[in-house]
PDB file of C-alpha atoms in Angstrom:
ATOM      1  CA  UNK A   1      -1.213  25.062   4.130  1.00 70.00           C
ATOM      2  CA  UNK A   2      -1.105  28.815   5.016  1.00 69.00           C
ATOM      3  CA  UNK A   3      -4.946  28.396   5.467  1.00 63.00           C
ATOM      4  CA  UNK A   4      -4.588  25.999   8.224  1.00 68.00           C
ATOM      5  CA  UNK A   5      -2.285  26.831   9.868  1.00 70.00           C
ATOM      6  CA  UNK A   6      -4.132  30.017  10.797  1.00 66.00           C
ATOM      7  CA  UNK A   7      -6.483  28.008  12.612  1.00 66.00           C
ATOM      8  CA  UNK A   8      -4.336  27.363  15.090  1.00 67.00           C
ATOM      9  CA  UNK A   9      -5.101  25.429  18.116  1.00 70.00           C
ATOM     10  CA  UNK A  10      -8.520  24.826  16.135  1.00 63.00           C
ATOM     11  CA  UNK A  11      -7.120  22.663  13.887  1.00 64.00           C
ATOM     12  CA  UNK A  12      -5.710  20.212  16.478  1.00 72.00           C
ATOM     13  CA  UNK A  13      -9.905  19.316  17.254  1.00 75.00           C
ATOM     14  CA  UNK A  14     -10.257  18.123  13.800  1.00 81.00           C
ATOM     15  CA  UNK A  15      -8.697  15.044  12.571  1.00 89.00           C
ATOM     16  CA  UNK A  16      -9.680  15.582   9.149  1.00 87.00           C
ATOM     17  CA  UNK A  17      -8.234  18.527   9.146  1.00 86.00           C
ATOM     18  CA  UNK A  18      -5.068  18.035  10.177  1.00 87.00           C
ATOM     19  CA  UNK A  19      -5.102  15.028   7.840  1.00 90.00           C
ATOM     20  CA  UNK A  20      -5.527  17.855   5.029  1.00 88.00           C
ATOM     21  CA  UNK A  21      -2.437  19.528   6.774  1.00 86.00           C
ATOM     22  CA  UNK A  22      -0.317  16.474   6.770  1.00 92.00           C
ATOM     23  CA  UNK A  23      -1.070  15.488   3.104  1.00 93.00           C
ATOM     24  CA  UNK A  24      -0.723  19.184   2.046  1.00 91.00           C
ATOM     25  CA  UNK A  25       3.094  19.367   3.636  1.00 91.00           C
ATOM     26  CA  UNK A  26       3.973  16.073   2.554  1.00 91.00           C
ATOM     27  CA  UNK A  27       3.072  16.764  -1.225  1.00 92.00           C
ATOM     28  CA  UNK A  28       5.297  20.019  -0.416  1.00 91.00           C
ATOM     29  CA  UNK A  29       8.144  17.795   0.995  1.00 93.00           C
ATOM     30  CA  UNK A  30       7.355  19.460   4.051  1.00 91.00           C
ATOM     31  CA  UNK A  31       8.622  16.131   5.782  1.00 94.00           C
ATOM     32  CA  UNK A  32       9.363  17.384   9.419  1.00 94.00           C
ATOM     33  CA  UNK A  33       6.132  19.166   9.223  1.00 91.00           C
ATOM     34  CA  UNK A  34       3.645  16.542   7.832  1.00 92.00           C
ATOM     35  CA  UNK A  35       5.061  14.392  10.883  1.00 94.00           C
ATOM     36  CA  UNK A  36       4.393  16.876  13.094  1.00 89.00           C
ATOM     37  CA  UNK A  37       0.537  17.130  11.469  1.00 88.00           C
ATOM     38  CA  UNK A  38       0.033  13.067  12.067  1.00 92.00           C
ATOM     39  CA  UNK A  39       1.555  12.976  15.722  1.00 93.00           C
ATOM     40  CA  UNK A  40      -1.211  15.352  16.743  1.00 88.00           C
ATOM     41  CA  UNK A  41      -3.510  13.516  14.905  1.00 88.00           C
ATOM     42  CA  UNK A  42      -2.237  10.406  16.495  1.00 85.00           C
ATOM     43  CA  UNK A  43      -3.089  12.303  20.041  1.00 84.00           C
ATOM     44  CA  UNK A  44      -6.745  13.484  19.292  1.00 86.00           C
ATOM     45  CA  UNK A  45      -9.665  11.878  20.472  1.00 85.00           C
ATOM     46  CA  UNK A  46     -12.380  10.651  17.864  1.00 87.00           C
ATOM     47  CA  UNK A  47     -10.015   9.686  15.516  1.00 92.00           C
ATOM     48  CA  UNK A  48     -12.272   7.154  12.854  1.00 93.00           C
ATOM     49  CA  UNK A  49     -11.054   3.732  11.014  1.00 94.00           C
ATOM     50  CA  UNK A  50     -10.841   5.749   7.538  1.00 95.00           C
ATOM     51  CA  UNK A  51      -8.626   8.490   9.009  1.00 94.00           C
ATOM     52  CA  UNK A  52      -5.998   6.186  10.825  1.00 94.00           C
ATOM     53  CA  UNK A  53      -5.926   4.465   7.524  1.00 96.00           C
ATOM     54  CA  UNK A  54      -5.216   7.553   5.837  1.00 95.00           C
ATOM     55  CA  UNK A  55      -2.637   8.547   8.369  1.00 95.00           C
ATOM     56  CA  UNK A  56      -1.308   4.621   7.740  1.00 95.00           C
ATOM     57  CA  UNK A  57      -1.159   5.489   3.795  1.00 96.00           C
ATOM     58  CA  UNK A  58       0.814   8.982   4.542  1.00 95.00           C
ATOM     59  CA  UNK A  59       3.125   7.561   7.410  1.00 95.00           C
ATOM     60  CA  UNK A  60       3.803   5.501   4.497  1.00 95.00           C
ATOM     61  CA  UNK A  61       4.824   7.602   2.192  1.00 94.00           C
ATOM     62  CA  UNK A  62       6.985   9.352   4.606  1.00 94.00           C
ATOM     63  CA  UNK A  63       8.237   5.873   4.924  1.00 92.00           C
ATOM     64  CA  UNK A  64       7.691   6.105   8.502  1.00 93.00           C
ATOM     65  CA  UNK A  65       7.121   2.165   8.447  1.00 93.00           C
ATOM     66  CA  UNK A  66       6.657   1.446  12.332  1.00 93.00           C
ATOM     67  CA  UNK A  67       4.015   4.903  12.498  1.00 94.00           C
ATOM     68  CA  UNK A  68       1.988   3.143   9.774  1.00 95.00           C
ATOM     69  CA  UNK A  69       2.287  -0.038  11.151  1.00 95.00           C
ATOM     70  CA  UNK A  70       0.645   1.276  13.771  1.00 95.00           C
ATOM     71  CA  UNK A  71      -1.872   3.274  12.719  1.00 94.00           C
ATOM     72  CA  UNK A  72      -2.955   0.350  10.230  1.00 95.00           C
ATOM     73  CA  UNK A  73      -3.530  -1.196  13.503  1.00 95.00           C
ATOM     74  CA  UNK A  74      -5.953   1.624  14.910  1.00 94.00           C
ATOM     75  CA  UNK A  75      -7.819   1.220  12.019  1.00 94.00           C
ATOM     76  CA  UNK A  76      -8.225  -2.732  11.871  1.00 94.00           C
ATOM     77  CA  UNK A  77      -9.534  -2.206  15.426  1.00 93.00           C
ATOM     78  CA  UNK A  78     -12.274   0.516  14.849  1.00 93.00           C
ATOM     79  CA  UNK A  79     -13.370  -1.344  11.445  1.00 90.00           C
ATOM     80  CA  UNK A  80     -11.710  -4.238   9.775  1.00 87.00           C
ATOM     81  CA  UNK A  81     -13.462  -4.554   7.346  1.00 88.00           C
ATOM     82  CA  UNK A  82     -12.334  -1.137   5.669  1.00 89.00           C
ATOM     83  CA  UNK A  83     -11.653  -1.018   1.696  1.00 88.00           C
ATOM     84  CA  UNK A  84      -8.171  -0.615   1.398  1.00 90.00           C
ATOM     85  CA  UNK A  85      -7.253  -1.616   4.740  1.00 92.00           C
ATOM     86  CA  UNK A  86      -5.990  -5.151   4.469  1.00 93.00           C
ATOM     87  CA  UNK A  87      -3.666  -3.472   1.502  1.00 93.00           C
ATOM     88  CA  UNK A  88      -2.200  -0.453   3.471  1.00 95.00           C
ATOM     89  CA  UNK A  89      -1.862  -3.292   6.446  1.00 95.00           C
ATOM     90  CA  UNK A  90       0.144  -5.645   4.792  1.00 95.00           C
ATOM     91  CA  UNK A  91       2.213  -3.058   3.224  1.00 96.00           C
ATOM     92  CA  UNK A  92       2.657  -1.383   6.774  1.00 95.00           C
ATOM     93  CA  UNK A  93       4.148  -5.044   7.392  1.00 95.00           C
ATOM     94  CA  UNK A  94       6.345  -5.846   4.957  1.00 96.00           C
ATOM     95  CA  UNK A  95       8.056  -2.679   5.028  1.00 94.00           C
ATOM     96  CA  UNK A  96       8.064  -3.105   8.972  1.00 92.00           C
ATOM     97  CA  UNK A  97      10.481  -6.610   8.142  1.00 93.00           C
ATOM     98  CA  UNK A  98       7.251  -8.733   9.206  1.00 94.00           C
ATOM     99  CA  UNK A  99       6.514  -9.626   5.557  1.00 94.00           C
ATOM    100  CA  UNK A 100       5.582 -13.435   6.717  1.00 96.00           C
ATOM    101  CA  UNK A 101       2.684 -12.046   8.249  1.00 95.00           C
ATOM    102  CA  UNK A 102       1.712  -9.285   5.545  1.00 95.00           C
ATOM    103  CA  UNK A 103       2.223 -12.533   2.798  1.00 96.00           C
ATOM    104  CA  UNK A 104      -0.978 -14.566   4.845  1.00 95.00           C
ATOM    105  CA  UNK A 105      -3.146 -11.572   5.189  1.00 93.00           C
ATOM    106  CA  UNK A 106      -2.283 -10.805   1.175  1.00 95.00           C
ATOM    107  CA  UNK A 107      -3.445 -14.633   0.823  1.00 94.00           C
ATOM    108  CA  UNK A 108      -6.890 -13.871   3.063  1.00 92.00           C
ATOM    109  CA  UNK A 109      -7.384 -10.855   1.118  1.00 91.00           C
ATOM    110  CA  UNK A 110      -7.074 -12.513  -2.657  1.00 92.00           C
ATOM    111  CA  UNK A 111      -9.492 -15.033  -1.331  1.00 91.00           C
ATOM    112  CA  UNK A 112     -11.946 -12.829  -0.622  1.00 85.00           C
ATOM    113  CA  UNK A 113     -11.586 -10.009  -3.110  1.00 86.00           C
ATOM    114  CA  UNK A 114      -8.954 -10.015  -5.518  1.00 87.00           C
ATOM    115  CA  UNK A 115      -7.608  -6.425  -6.806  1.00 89.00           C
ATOM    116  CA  UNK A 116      -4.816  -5.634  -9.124  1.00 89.00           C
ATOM    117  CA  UNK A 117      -2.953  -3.919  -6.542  1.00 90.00           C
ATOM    118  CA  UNK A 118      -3.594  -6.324  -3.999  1.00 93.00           C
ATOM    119  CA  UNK A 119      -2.176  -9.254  -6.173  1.00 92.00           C
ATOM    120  CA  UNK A 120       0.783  -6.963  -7.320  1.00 90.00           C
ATOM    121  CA  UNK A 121       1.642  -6.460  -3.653  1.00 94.00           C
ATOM    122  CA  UNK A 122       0.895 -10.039  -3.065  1.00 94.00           C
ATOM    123  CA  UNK A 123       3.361 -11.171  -5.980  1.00 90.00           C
ATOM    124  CA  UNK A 124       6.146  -8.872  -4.134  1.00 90.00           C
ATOM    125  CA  UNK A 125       5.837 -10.717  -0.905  1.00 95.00           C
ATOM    126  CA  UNK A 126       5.589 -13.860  -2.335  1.00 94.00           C
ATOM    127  CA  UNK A 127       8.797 -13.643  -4.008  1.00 88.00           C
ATOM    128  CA  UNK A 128      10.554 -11.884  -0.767  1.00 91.00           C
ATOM    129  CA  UNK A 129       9.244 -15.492   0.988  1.00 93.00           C
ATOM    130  CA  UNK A 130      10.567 -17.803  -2.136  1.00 90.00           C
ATOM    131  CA  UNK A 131       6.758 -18.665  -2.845  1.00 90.00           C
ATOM    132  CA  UNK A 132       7.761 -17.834  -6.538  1.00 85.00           C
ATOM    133  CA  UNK A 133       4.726 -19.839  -7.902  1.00 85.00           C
ATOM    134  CA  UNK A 134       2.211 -18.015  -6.032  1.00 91.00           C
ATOM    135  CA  UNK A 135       4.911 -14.639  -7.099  1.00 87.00           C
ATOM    136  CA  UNK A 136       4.276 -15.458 -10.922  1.00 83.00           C
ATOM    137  CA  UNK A 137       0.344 -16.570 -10.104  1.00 87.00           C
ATOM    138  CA  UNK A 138      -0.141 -13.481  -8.581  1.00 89.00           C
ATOM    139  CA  UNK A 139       0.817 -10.596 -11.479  1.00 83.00           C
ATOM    140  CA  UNK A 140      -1.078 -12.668 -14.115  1.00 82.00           C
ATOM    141  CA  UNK A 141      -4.049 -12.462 -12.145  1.00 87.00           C
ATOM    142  CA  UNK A 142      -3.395  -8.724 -11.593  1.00 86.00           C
ATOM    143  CA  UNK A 143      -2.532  -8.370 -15.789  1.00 81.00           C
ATOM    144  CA  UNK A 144      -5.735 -10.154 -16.018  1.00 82.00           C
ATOM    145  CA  UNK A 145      -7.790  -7.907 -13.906  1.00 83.00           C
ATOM    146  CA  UNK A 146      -6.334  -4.689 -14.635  1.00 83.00           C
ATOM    147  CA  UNK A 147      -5.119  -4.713 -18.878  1.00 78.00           C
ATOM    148  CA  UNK A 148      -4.568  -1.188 -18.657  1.00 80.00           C
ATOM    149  CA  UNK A 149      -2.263  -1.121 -15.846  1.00 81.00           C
ATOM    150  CA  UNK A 150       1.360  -1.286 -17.253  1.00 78.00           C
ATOM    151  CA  UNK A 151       3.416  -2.179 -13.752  1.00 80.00           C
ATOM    152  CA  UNK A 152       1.316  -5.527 -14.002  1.00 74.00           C
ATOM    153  CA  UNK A 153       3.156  -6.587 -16.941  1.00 74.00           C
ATOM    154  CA  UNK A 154       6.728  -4.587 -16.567  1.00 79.00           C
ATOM    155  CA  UNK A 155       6.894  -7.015 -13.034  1.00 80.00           C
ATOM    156  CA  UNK A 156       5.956 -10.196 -14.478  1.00 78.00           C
ATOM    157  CA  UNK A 157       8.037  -9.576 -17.634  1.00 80.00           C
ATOM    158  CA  UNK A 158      11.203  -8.471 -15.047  1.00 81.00           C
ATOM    159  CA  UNK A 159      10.437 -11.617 -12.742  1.00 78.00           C
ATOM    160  CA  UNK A 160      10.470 -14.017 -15.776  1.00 78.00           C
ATOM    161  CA  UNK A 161      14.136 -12.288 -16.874  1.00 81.00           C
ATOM    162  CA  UNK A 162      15.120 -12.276 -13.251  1.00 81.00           C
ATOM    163  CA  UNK A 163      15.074 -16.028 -13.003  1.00 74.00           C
ATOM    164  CA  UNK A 164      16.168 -16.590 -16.718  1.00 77.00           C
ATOM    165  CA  UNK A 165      12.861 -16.953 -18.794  1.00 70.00           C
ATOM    166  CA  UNK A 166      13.771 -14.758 -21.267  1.00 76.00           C
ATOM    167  CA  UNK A 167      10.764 -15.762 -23.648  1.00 76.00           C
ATOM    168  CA  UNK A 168       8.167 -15.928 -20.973  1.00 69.00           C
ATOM    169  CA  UNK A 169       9.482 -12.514 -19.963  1.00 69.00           C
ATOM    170  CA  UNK A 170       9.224 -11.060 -23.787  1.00 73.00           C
ATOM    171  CA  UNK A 171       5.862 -12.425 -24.233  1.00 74.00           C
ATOM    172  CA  UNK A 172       4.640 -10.459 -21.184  1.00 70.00           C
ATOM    173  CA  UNK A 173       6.073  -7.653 -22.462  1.00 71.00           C
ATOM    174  CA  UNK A 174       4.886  -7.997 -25.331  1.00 72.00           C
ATOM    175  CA  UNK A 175       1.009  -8.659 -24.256  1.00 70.00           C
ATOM    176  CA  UNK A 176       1.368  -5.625 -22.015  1.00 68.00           C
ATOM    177  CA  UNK A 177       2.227  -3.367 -25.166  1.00 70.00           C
ATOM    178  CA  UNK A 178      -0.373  -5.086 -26.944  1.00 72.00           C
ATOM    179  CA  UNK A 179      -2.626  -3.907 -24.628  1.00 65.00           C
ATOM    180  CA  UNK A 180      -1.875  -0.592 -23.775  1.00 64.00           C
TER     181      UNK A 180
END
């Protein structure tokens, strides 16, 4: 951090850079800061697909919904066809209240490529939209792709519990410890 920002008005040339910047405050709870870092990357020219999605993916942790909305946006424009994109996207819309949308380009993106995180995500939206089928489809398909990956089976055992299937719900649990 002290590194860059000795470069000065240098650094505002370089997107990359002041990607580096932003992540670099943000893991330092620099909040204020790391904002400050992505709205002058949001203002310099030359900006590429993979570094609006990585502004997308820190706007998001900032929880700065609408700013990675947005910037999800920039990037489906320049390349839409970005790994990771349709993810960060969808997540950008959910958390921006438009999770009706982000729960049909979750479905699009399954279709076409199925990832553990992508069906985890995909379960979450499902069940905010009372698809609960497609919610319960969803993190078996993710348990199934990813064994190793312990959320898979902590939300399909709390889903089953949260709608009363205690067994179903111990059984996951059970298979997840199994496997990890």
């Amino acid at each position: 951090v002290a590194l860059l920002g000795q470069a000065g008005g240098l650094l505002n040339r370089y997107p990359d850079a002041l990607l580096s910047l932003a992540n670099a405050e943000c893991q330092l709870k620099q909040v204020d800061k790391a904002k400050a870092a992505l709205k002058t990357l949001v203002q310099t020219p030359g900006v590429t697909a993979e570094e609006h999605l990585r502004g997308s993916q820190l706007y998001s942790q900032l929880g700065e919904d609408s700013a990675a909305l947005e910037e999800a946006e920039n990037a489906a424009t320049k390349n839409n066809q970005l790994a990771g994109l349709e993810y960060q996207h969808a997540l950008a819309l959910d958390r921006a209240g438009r999770s009706k949308e982000a729960l049909e380009l979750l479905r699009n993106a399954v279709k076409e490529k199925a990832d553990a995180d992508t069906l985890n995500l995909l379960s979450h939206v499902a069940r905010e939209n009372n698809e609960f089928a497609l919610a319960l489809e969803s993190l078996r398909e993710a348990a199934k792709l990813a064994p190793e990956k312990e959320d898979n089976y902590l939300d399909f055992s709390t889903f089953c519990a949260d709608y009363g299937n205690y067994q179903l719900a111990l059984e996951g649990a059970e298979v997840g410890l199994e496997h990890l």
